[in-house]
Short mmCIF file of C-alpha atoms and ligand atoms in Angstrom, two decimals:
data_model
loop_
_atom_site.label_atom_id
_atom_site.label_comp_id
_atom_site.label_asym_id
_atom_site.label_seq_id
_atom_site.Cartn_x
_atom_site.Cartn_y
_atom_site.Cartn_z
CA MET M 1 78.85 -34.05 55.02
CA GLU M 2 79.17 -35.69 51.82
CA THR M 3 75.22 -36.41 51.97
CA ASP M 4 74.89 -32.34 52.21
CA ILE M 5 77.08 -31.61 49.63
CA LEU M 6 75.45 -34.07 47.01
CA ALA M 7 72.06 -32.83 48.15
CA GLN M 8 73.15 -29.32 47.49
CA GLN M 9 74.40 -30.60 44.03
CA HIS M 10 71.35 -32.07 43.23
CA THR M 11 69.68 -28.82 43.93
CA LEU M 12 71.52 -26.75 41.89
CA LEU M 13 71.11 -29.26 38.90
CA LEU M 14 67.10 -28.90 39.39
CA ALA M 15 67.42 -25.61 39.80
CA GLN M 16 69.48 -25.47 35.88
CA GLN M 17 66.87 -27.65 34.78
CA LEU M 18 64.16 -25.63 35.66
CA ARG M 19 65.55 -22.37 34.23
CA LEU M 20 66.82 -23.89 31.00
CA ARG M 21 63.00 -25.16 30.40
CA ARG M 22 61.92 -21.81 31.09
CA SER M 23 64.65 -20.05 28.76
CA LEU M 24 63.65 -22.33 25.96
CA MET M 25 59.74 -21.52 26.86
CA ALA M 26 60.64 -18.03 26.41
CA ALA M 27 62.54 -18.68 23.06
CA GLY M 28 60.01 -20.53 21.26
CA ALA M 29 57.71 -17.48 21.97
CA GLY M 30 60.29 -14.86 20.93
CA LEU M 31 60.34 -17.20 17.30
CA ALA M 32 57.23 -17.58 17.60
CA ASN M 33 56.66 -13.68 17.51
CA SER M 34 59.22 -13.52 14.58
CA SER M 35 57.37 -16.05 12.58
CA VAL M 36 54.15 -13.60 12.64
CA ILE M 37 56.09 -10.66 11.65
CA PHE M 38 57.71 -12.92 8.81
CA SER M 39 53.64 -13.94 7.91
CA ALA M 40 52.36 -10.04 8.54
CA TRP M 41 55.43 -9.04 5.74
CA TRP M 42 54.69 -11.95 3.82
CA LEU M 43 51.07 -11.10 3.25
CA GLY M 44 51.78 -7.47 3.01
CA TYR M 45 50.55 -5.89 6.47
CA LEU M 46 54.00 -4.81 7.26
CA ASP M 47 55.98 -2.14 5.10
CA TRP M 48 59.66 -2.53 6.68
CA SER M 49 62.30 -2.91 3.99
CA SER M 50 64.07 -6.78 3.59
CA LEU M 51 66.94 -5.78 5.98
CA HIS M 52 64.54 -4.32 8.45
CA LEU M 53 63.01 -7.30 8.42
CA THR M 54 65.89 -9.44 8.38
CA SER M 55 67.87 -7.54 11.16
CA TYR M 56 64.82 -7.49 13.90
CA ILE M 57 64.69 -11.33 13.01
CA ALA M 58 68.37 -12.30 13.81
CA ILE M 59 68.19 -10.52 16.83
CA THR M 60 65.46 -11.90 18.23
CA CYS M 61 66.56 -15.45 17.32
CA LEU M 62 70.37 -14.20 19.01
CA VAL M 63 68.20 -13.07 21.93
CA CYS M 64 66.69 -16.07 21.94
CA LEU M 65 69.82 -18.15 21.72
CA LEU M 66 71.34 -16.25 24.48
CA PHE M 67 69.75 -17.20 27.44
CA PRO M 68 69.24 -21.01 27.24
CA LEU M 69 72.68 -20.90 26.30
CA LEU M 70 73.88 -18.91 29.03
CA ILE M 71 72.39 -21.32 31.53
CA SER M 72 73.21 -24.68 30.16
CA SER M 73 76.94 -23.70 30.14
CA ARG M 74 76.47 -22.53 33.50
CA LEU M 75 77.38 -18.68 33.21
CA ASN M 76 74.43 -17.52 34.43
CA LEU M 77 75.72 -18.99 37.92
CA ARG M 78 77.93 -15.86 37.54
CA PHE M 79 75.37 -13.29 37.69
CA ARG M 80 72.75 -11.70 40.81
CA ASP M 81 69.90 -13.08 39.19
CA PRO M 82 70.80 -16.73 37.85
CA SER M 83 67.54 -17.20 36.43
CA LEU M 84 67.90 -13.85 34.78
CA THR M 85 64.43 -13.21 34.30
CA HIS M 86 64.99 -9.62 34.39
CA ALA M 87 67.33 -9.52 31.44
CA GLN M 88 64.78 -12.19 29.34
CA ILE M 89 61.67 -9.87 30.05
CA SER M 90 63.52 -6.42 29.31
CA TRP M 91 64.84 -7.89 26.05
CA HIS M 92 61.43 -9.86 24.90
CA LEU M 93 59.56 -6.14 26.09
CA LEU M 94 61.69 -4.33 24.19
CA LEU M 95 61.32 -6.33 20.79
CA THR M 96 57.71 -6.33 21.66
CA VAL M 97 57.51 -2.77 22.14
CA TYR M 98 59.71 -2.13 18.80
CA ALA M 99 57.20 -4.19 16.58
CA MET M 100 54.31 -2.49 18.56
CA ALA M 101 55.37 0.97 17.54
CA LEU M 102 56.89 0.26 14.04
CA ALA M 103 54.22 -1.89 12.98
CA PRO M 104 50.97 -0.15 13.71
CA ASP M 105 48.70 -2.15 12.05
CA LEU M 106 50.30 -5.36 13.78
CA ARG M 107 50.13 -3.26 17.43
CA SER M 108 46.52 -4.78 18.64
CA LEU M 109 47.76 -7.82 17.50
CA LEU M 110 50.87 -8.10 19.70
CA VAL M 111 49.43 -7.09 22.79
CA ILE M 112 49.50 -10.66 23.37
CA ASN M 113 53.28 -10.86 23.66
CA LEU M 114 52.79 -8.10 26.44
CA PHE M 115 50.33 -10.89 28.37
CA LEU M 116 52.53 -13.55 27.66
CA ILE M 117 55.28 -11.54 29.21
CA LEU M 118 53.67 -10.56 31.74
CA LEU M 119 52.58 -14.60 32.61
CA PHE M 120 56.52 -15.41 32.43
CA ALA M 121 57.27 -13.00 34.91
CA VAL M 122 54.48 -14.30 37.33
CA PHE M 123 56.44 -17.31 38.32
CA ARG M 124 59.69 -15.34 39.30
CA TYR M 125 58.38 -12.15 40.86
CA THR M 126 57.96 -11.90 44.22
CA PRO M 127 53.82 -10.02 44.60
CA ARG M 128 55.56 -6.84 45.08
CA ARG M 129 57.78 -6.82 41.73
CA LEU M 130 54.88 -7.81 39.53
CA PRO M 131 52.60 -4.56 40.14
CA TRP M 132 56.20 -2.59 38.95
CA LEU M 133 56.07 -4.70 35.90
CA ALA M 134 52.51 -4.33 35.03
CA ALA M 135 52.85 -1.09 35.65
CA ALA M 136 55.89 -0.88 33.18
CA MET M 137 53.93 -2.37 30.85
CA GLY M 138 51.13 -0.24 30.79
CA VAL M 139 53.90 2.41 29.89
CA CYS M 140 55.56 0.89 27.20
CA TYR M 141 52.51 0.51 25.35
CA LEU M 142 51.38 4.24 25.72
CA ILE M 143 54.65 4.85 24.20
CA ALA M 144 54.37 2.39 21.46
CA LEU M 145 50.45 3.60 20.74
CA VAL M 146 52.12 6.92 20.19
CA PHE M 147 54.83 6.71 18.34
CA SER M 148 52.58 4.36 16.32
CA LEU M 149 50.07 6.58 15.19
CA SER M 150 52.49 9.76 14.56
CA LEU M 151 54.01 7.17 12.02
CA ARG M 152 50.10 6.75 10.72
CA SER M 153 49.10 8.43 7.65
CA SER M 154 45.88 7.02 7.41
CA PRO M 155 42.92 8.81 9.76
CA ILE M 156 42.99 7.04 13.58
CA ASP M 157 40.00 5.34 14.81
CA TRP M 158 39.70 6.22 18.11
CA ARG M 159 37.29 3.77 19.13
CA TYR M 160 38.65 1.18 17.99
CA GLU M 161 41.95 2.43 19.78
CA TRP M 162 39.85 2.85 22.96
CA LEU M 163 38.86 -0.60 22.68
CA VAL M 164 42.04 -2.31 22.45
CA GLY M 165 43.63 0.13 25.40
CA GLN M 166 40.89 -1.18 27.72
CA VAL M 167 41.97 -4.98 26.79
CA VAL M 168 45.52 -4.23 27.04
CA LEU M 169 44.24 -2.50 30.66
CA LEU M 170 42.34 -5.30 31.63
CA GLY M 171 44.62 -8.04 30.73
CA ILE M 172 46.90 -6.64 32.67
CA ILE M 173 45.67 -6.08 35.60
CA GLY M 174 43.78 -9.52 35.82
CA ILE M 175 47.15 -11.28 34.74
CA SER M 176 48.61 -9.40 37.77
CA LEU M 177 45.98 -10.38 40.43
CA ILE M 178 46.04 -14.01 38.86
CA GLY M 179 50.02 -13.63 39.60
CA GLY M 180 49.11 -12.50 43.11
CA GLU M 181 47.35 -15.68 43.65
CA ILE M 182 49.98 -17.75 41.98
CA ALA M 183 52.68 -15.72 43.57
CA GLY M 184 51.01 -16.90 47.25
CA LEU M 185 50.69 -20.51 46.39
CA ARG M 186 54.05 -20.26 45.20
CA ALA M 187 55.59 -18.69 48.56
CA ALA M 188 53.04 -21.93 50.66
CA LEU M 189 54.49 -24.14 48.32
CA LYS M 190 58.28 -22.90 49.11
CA ARG M 191 56.99 -23.02 53.27
CA ARG M 192 55.84 -26.58 52.59
CA ASN M 193 58.80 -27.95 50.63
CA THR M 194 61.11 -26.07 53.64
CA HIS M 195 59.40 -27.76 56.10
CA LEU M 196 59.16 -31.17 54.33
CA ALA M 197 62.66 -30.86 53.81
CA GLU M 198 63.88 -30.25 57.40
CA ALA M 199 61.73 -33.30 58.49
CA MET M 200 63.51 -35.51 55.97
CA HIS M 201 66.71 -34.34 57.22
CA LYS M 202 65.20 -35.35 60.83
CA ILE M 203 64.32 -39.09 59.42
CA GLU M 204 67.52 -39.37 57.91
CA GLU M 205 69.44 -38.37 60.54
CA LEU M 206 67.36 -40.49 62.87
CA ALA M 207 67.70 -43.43 61.08
CA VAL M 208 71.33 -43.56 61.23
CA THR M 209 71.98 -41.63 64.68
CA ASP M 210 71.81 -42.84 68.24
CA GLU M 211 69.41 -40.83 69.93
CA LEU M 212 71.06 -40.45 72.89
CA THR M 213 74.47 -39.65 71.93
CA GLY M 214 74.19 -38.59 68.46
CA LEU M 215 76.72 -41.00 67.60
CA TYR M 216 76.01 -43.10 64.75
CA ASN M 217 73.91 -46.27 65.66
CA ARG M 218 74.31 -50.09 64.72
CA ARG M 219 72.73 -50.21 61.54
CA HIS M 220 74.85 -47.56 60.29
CA LEU M 221 78.19 -48.98 62.00
CA LEU M 222 77.67 -51.98 59.42
CA ARG M 223 77.19 -50.13 56.67
CA ILE M 224 80.53 -47.85 57.08
CA LEU M 225 82.14 -50.80 57.73
CA ARG M 226 80.86 -52.15 54.48
CA ARG M 227 82.06 -49.46 52.80
CA GLN M 228 85.31 -49.56 54.39
CA LYS M 229 85.43 -53.49 53.90
CA GLY M 230 85.10 -52.46 49.59
CA LEU M 231 87.74 -50.47 49.84
CA SER M 232 89.88 -52.38 51.30
CA ASP M 233 89.64 -55.47 49.30
CA ARG M 234 89.95 -52.95 46.21
CA GLY M 235 93.32 -52.09 46.99
CA GLN M 236 96.32 -51.09 49.57
CA TYR M 237 93.82 -50.05 52.23
CA ASP M 238 94.40 -51.02 55.97
CA PHE M 239 91.14 -49.94 58.68
CA SER M 240 90.81 -51.34 62.52
CA ILE M 241 88.30 -51.38 64.31
CA GLY M 242 88.16 -50.89 68.36
CA PHE M 243 85.41 -52.01 71.02
CA ILE M 244 85.19 -49.98 73.89
CA ASP M 245 83.39 -50.79 76.64
CA LEU M 246 82.96 -48.55 79.55
CA ASP M 247 84.25 -50.43 82.99
CA TYR M 248 81.68 -51.10 86.00
CA PHE M 249 79.10 -48.62 84.10
CA LYS M 250 76.60 -50.23 86.06
CA GLN M 251 77.85 -49.05 89.27
CA ILE M 252 77.18 -45.36 87.76
CA ASN M 253 73.37 -46.20 87.24
CA ASP M 254 72.92 -48.03 90.54
CA THR M 255 74.62 -45.53 92.24
CA PHE M 256 73.56 -41.77 91.11
CA GLY M 257 70.89 -42.98 89.03
CA HIS M 258 70.12 -43.03 85.31
CA ASP M 259 70.59 -39.75 84.13
CA ALA M 260 73.81 -39.66 85.62
CA GLY M 261 74.54 -42.82 83.62
CA ASP M 262 72.93 -40.86 80.27
CA LEU M 263 74.82 -37.91 81.38
CA THR M 264 77.99 -40.39 81.24
CA LEU M 265 77.40 -41.85 78.20
CA GLN M 266 77.05 -38.32 76.13
CA LYS M 267 79.96 -36.94 77.85
CA VAL M 268 81.89 -40.31 76.97
CA ALA M 269 80.59 -39.93 73.16
CA ALA M 270 82.10 -36.83 72.78
CA THR M 271 85.05 -37.46 74.45
CA ILE M 272 85.53 -40.55 71.53
CA ARG M 273 84.59 -38.33 69.04
CA ALA M 274 87.41 -35.44 70.19
CA SER M 275 89.81 -37.98 70.47
CA LEU M 276 89.59 -39.61 67.17
CA ARG M 277 90.77 -37.73 63.76
CA ASP M 278 88.20 -36.70 61.20
CA VAL M 279 88.57 -39.27 59.00
CA ASP M 280 87.74 -41.84 61.56
CA TYR M 281 84.44 -43.25 62.60
CA VAL M 282 82.40 -43.80 66.00
CA ALA M 283 79.05 -46.00 66.48
CA ARG M 284 77.50 -46.55 69.65
CA LEU M 285 76.36 -50.29 69.73
CA GLY M 286 74.16 -50.10 72.58
CA GLY M 287 74.53 -49.68 76.32
CA GLU M 288 77.93 -48.82 77.10
CA GLU M 289 79.63 -50.10 74.12
CA PHE M 290 80.85 -48.06 71.49
CA VAL M 291 82.85 -48.66 68.38
CA ILE M 292 85.55 -46.47 66.87
CA VAL M 293 86.56 -47.28 62.69
CA LEU M 294 90.03 -46.33 62.59
CA ALA M 295 90.15 -45.67 58.48
CA GLN M 296 93.14 -46.02 56.87
CA THR M 297 95.05 -47.61 59.74
CA SER M 298 97.41 -50.13 60.70
CA PRO M 299 97.32 -52.35 63.61
CA GLN M 300 100.41 -50.07 65.16
CA ALA M 301 98.93 -46.82 64.34
CA ALA M 302 95.36 -47.86 65.88
CA HIS M 303 97.10 -49.05 69.17
CA GLN M 304 98.62 -45.58 69.48
CA ILE M 305 94.87 -43.93 68.46
CA ALA M 306 93.45 -46.39 71.35
CA GLU M 307 95.92 -45.12 73.92
CA ARG M 308 95.44 -41.78 73.37
CA LEU M 309 91.71 -42.80 73.64
CA ARG M 310 92.31 -44.90 76.73
CA GLN M 311 94.18 -41.93 78.45
CA ASP M 312 91.44 -39.29 77.89
CA LEU M 313 88.58 -41.17 79.21
CA GLU M 314 90.89 -41.97 82.05
CA ALA M 315 91.13 -38.01 82.36
CA LEU M 316 87.50 -37.03 82.14
CA ILE M 317 85.73 -35.90 84.81
CA ILE M 318 82.13 -35.95 84.55
CA HIS M 319 80.01 -33.16 86.75
CA LEU M 320 76.83 -34.10 88.51
CA GLU M 321 74.30 -31.55 89.34
CA ASP M 322 72.59 -31.53 93.19
CA GLU M 323 75.51 -31.48 95.06
CA ARG M 324 76.67 -35.55 93.76
CA PRO M 325 80.23 -36.20 93.33
CA ASP M 326 82.15 -36.26 90.16
CA ILE M 327 82.25 -38.60 88.41
CA MET M 328 85.27 -40.67 86.67
CA LEU M 329 85.50 -43.80 85.01
CA THR M 330 87.90 -46.40 82.55
CA ALA M 331 87.13 -48.53 79.62
CA SER M 332 88.81 -51.48 78.17
CA ILE M 333 89.54 -51.73 74.22
CA GLY M 334 90.04 -54.34 72.08
CA LEU M 335 91.19 -54.07 68.52
CA ALA M 336 91.12 -55.74 65.38
CA SER M 337 92.72 -54.91 61.99
CA TYR M 338 91.12 -56.00 58.85
CA GLN M 339 91.97 -59.13 57.06
CA PRO M 340 92.04 -59.41 53.14
CA LYS M 341 88.27 -60.87 52.06
CA GLU M 342 87.20 -61.58 55.91
CA SER M 343 83.40 -61.36 56.72
CA ILE M 344 82.73 -58.13 58.86
CA GLU M 345 80.84 -60.62 61.42
CA ASP M 346 84.27 -62.13 61.86
CA LEU M 347 86.19 -58.95 62.20
CA MET M 348 83.79 -57.52 64.75
CA ARG M 349 84.13 -61.23 66.43
CA ARG M 350 87.59 -60.95 66.85
CA ALA M 351 87.30 -57.05 68.45
CA ASP M 352 84.86 -58.03 70.36
CA GLN M 353 87.20 -61.14 71.80
CA ALA M 354 90.06 -58.49 72.20
CA LEU M 355 87.83 -56.74 74.45
CA TYR M 356 86.82 -60.05 76.37
CA ALA M 357 90.50 -60.45 76.70
CA ALA M 358 90.94 -56.37 77.96
CA LYS M 359 88.06 -57.29 80.82
CA GLU M 360 89.90 -60.49 81.83
CA CYS M 361 93.05 -58.35 81.68
CA GLY M 362 91.83 -56.48 84.77
CA ARG M 363 90.20 -53.49 82.61
CA ASN M 364 91.21 -50.05 81.31
CA CYS M 365 93.90 -51.40 79.26
CA ILE M 366 93.68 -52.24 75.63
CA ILE M 367 93.95 -55.33 73.88
CA ASP M 368 95.19 -56.51 69.96
CA GLU M 369 95.68 -59.26 68.33
CA ALA M 370 99.09 -58.71 69.03
CA ASP M 371 98.75 -59.17 72.41
CA LEU M 372 95.82 -62.21 71.63
CA ALA M 373 98.39 -64.26 69.74
CA THR M 374 101.16 -64.16 71.81
CA SER M 375 99.25 -64.75 75.30
CA PRO M 376 99.09 -68.17 76.74
CA LEU M 377 95.56 -67.86 77.96
CA ALA M 378 94.49 -66.17 73.89
CA GLU M 379 92.73 -69.47 73.08
CA GLN M 380 91.28 -69.85 76.50
CA ILE M 381 89.72 -66.45 75.75
CA LYS M 382 88.52 -66.95 72.59
CA GLU M 383 87.10 -70.09 73.51
CA THR M 384 85.48 -68.40 76.18
CA ALA M 385 84.37 -65.23 74.84
CA SER M 386 82.68 -67.10 71.39
CA SER M 387 80.54 -69.20 73.69
CA CYS M 388 79.82 -66.87 76.58
CA THR M 389 76.23 -66.55 76.01
CA GLU M 390 75.81 -65.24 79.15
CA PRO M 391 76.37 -61.97 80.52
CA ARG M 392 79.81 -61.32 81.95
CA GLN M 393 81.02 -62.00 85.48
CA GLN M 394 80.65 -58.92 87.74
CA GLU M 395 83.92 -57.85 89.88
CA ALA M 396 83.47 -55.72 92.38
CA ALA M 397 83.15 -51.74 92.10
CA VAL M 398 86.27 -49.84 91.01
CA VAL M 399 84.55 -47.20 89.98
CA PHE M 400 86.20 -43.54 90.80
CA VAL M 401 84.46 -40.49 91.98
CA ALA M 402 85.76 -37.62 92.80
CA GLU M 403 84.49 -34.97 95.36
CA PRO M 404 83.18 -31.78 93.86
CA ALA M 405 85.42 -28.57 93.96
CA SER M 406 88.75 -30.50 92.95
CA THR M 407 89.19 -32.40 96.33
CA GLN M 408 91.12 -35.52 96.32
CA GLN M 409 89.69 -38.09 94.12
CA GLN M 410 88.81 -41.10 96.14
CA PRO M 411 87.47 -44.58 94.84
CA LEU M 412 83.78 -44.79 95.79
CA GLU M 413 83.93 -48.07 97.05
CA THR M 414 87.54 -49.36 97.65
CA ASP M 415 86.91 -53.25 98.08
CA GLN M 416 90.01 -54.62 96.92
CA VAL M 417 90.17 -56.93 94.13
CA GLU M 418 92.41 -59.49 93.55
CA PRO M 419 93.73 -58.83 89.98
CA PRO M 420 93.28 -61.12 87.18
CA ALA M 421 96.00 -63.14 85.79
CA ARG M 422 97.01 -60.63 83.10
CA LEU M 423 97.41 -61.42 79.37
CA CYS M 424 98.79 -57.60 78.95
N1 GTP Z 501 72.35 -44.67 81.73
C1 GTP Z 501 72.05 -45.34 80.93
N2 GTP Z 501 72.34 -47.31 81.15
C2 GTP Z 501 72.32 -47.92 80.29
C3 GTP Z 501 71.97 -47.19 79.04
N3 GTP Z 501 72.57 -48.72 78.32
C4 GTP Z 501 72.38 -50.00 78.75
N4 GTP Z 501 72.70 -49.10 80.33
C5 GTP Z 501 73.07 -49.60 81.79
O1 GTP Z 501 74.65 -50.48 81.63
C6 GTP Z 501 75.02 -51.27 82.98
C7 GTP Z 501 75.70 -52.20 81.87
O2 GTP Z 501 76.29 -53.20 82.75
P1 GTP Z 501 77.39 -54.53 82.36
O3 GTP Z 501 76.76 -55.14 81.02
O4 GTP Z 501 77.30 -55.32 83.50
O5 GTP Z 501 78.57 -53.68 82.46
P2 GTP Z 501 79.91 -52.73 83.56
O6 GTP Z 501 78.62 -52.24 84.93
O7 GTP Z 501 79.92 -51.85 83.03
O8 GTP Z 501 80.51 -53.59 83.71
P3 GTP Z 501 81.53 -54.60 82.80
O9 GTP Z 501 81.74 -54.26 81.35
O10 GTP Z 501 82.14 -55.81 83.50
O11 GTP Z 501 82.85 -53.56 83.48
C8 GTP Z 501 73.33 -52.16 82.91
O12 GTP Z 501 73.53 -51.54 84.12
C9 GTP Z 501 72.28 -50.99 81.57
O13 GTP Z 501 71.23 -51.29 82.56
C10 GTP Z 501 71.63 -46.35 78.62
O14 GTP Z 501 71.60 -46.02 77.90
N5 GTP Z 501 71.44 -45.51 79.84
#
């Protein structure tokens, strides 16, 4: 979620930078046009009054400044087209046609402006809209032509006008065709970028999630724990973690097959996720072992949350296909709360010791540090847990399986196990 927002902000920033760059280029072209008009006036090719010239240049400068200002102040985001392409094109076209109409000697030179404006549109307009703009430019040129010819006192050189008209027509058609090609390339690039972004998103997701359950994986868990530790080391911030291990999970695999085991892990993952608050994290450490990270949570609150979770897991009924009976299970939970400046490894080791004690307690229970500290068997358990390199000893099965269609729940196997000495 957090990364999605950051990615959106980054995309918006890049889009705004691109819009600003384009509007600055358009502004540069507009100012260059003004300098040509000024030179023409200075050299006597333009019979405008000083006021006329100054007004034209002032309006051009204002238009040139307006769009970059709108974009850099982010006011452009209020418009339906935040790139303001259409508005910029319309303004620059209007200024060019005006100059063409009222400066007959410059008309053939200003044709280049039409081409530049069309080129500007090539990068924003769709292949469908571009021909319409090209046609509108042709019409604008005709209007400017008629207007400028009507102002002319000297005889009209029709052969020259024909040549200029031909250049305008061919230029507009040529740029439109190139624009179509560029638009095609742009569309292909956009498609490829979308695919790349999707692939990147998937890779990022795969890097942090456990494939089977969709929960965070061990690597991301460590990252979360480092972040929580950082918060806690900086100030008044408690957090706790819980190691959750399903009881007698092996029996589900052995009795109903690996697919039933996988389904169970997925259902358990969803139950844990649903049982926790939005601010908490849950990861699968591997096998049937999960870790919860309870943000901003005192040891007492952690115990309450873990108890609710234990009950939710106890109430979970997993329905299997093919007439196989439903599965019910329990989980043992070991809790540890972060102690100032301790290492993440130490915190995890303490949670693991508590989990070990919960298993020793007969399973389906929660052990936290308070339980461990007050228990007479605590030292023994700590020693066993930290020196234990072999898998824990498997006791008799007590996985409960309910018959489908809500018949009475029956133990799958009913070996009566002498419960171990209870710590809890
Ligand atoms: N279906 C499935 N089984 C897995 C997966 N990962 C580990 N397992 C199995 O989980 C079982 C874990 O068994 P144990 O470590 O003996 O634990 P347990 O049977 O839950 O017993 P206790 O933890 O002592 O209550 C093993 O049979 C593993 O093969 C998995 O991704 N899918």
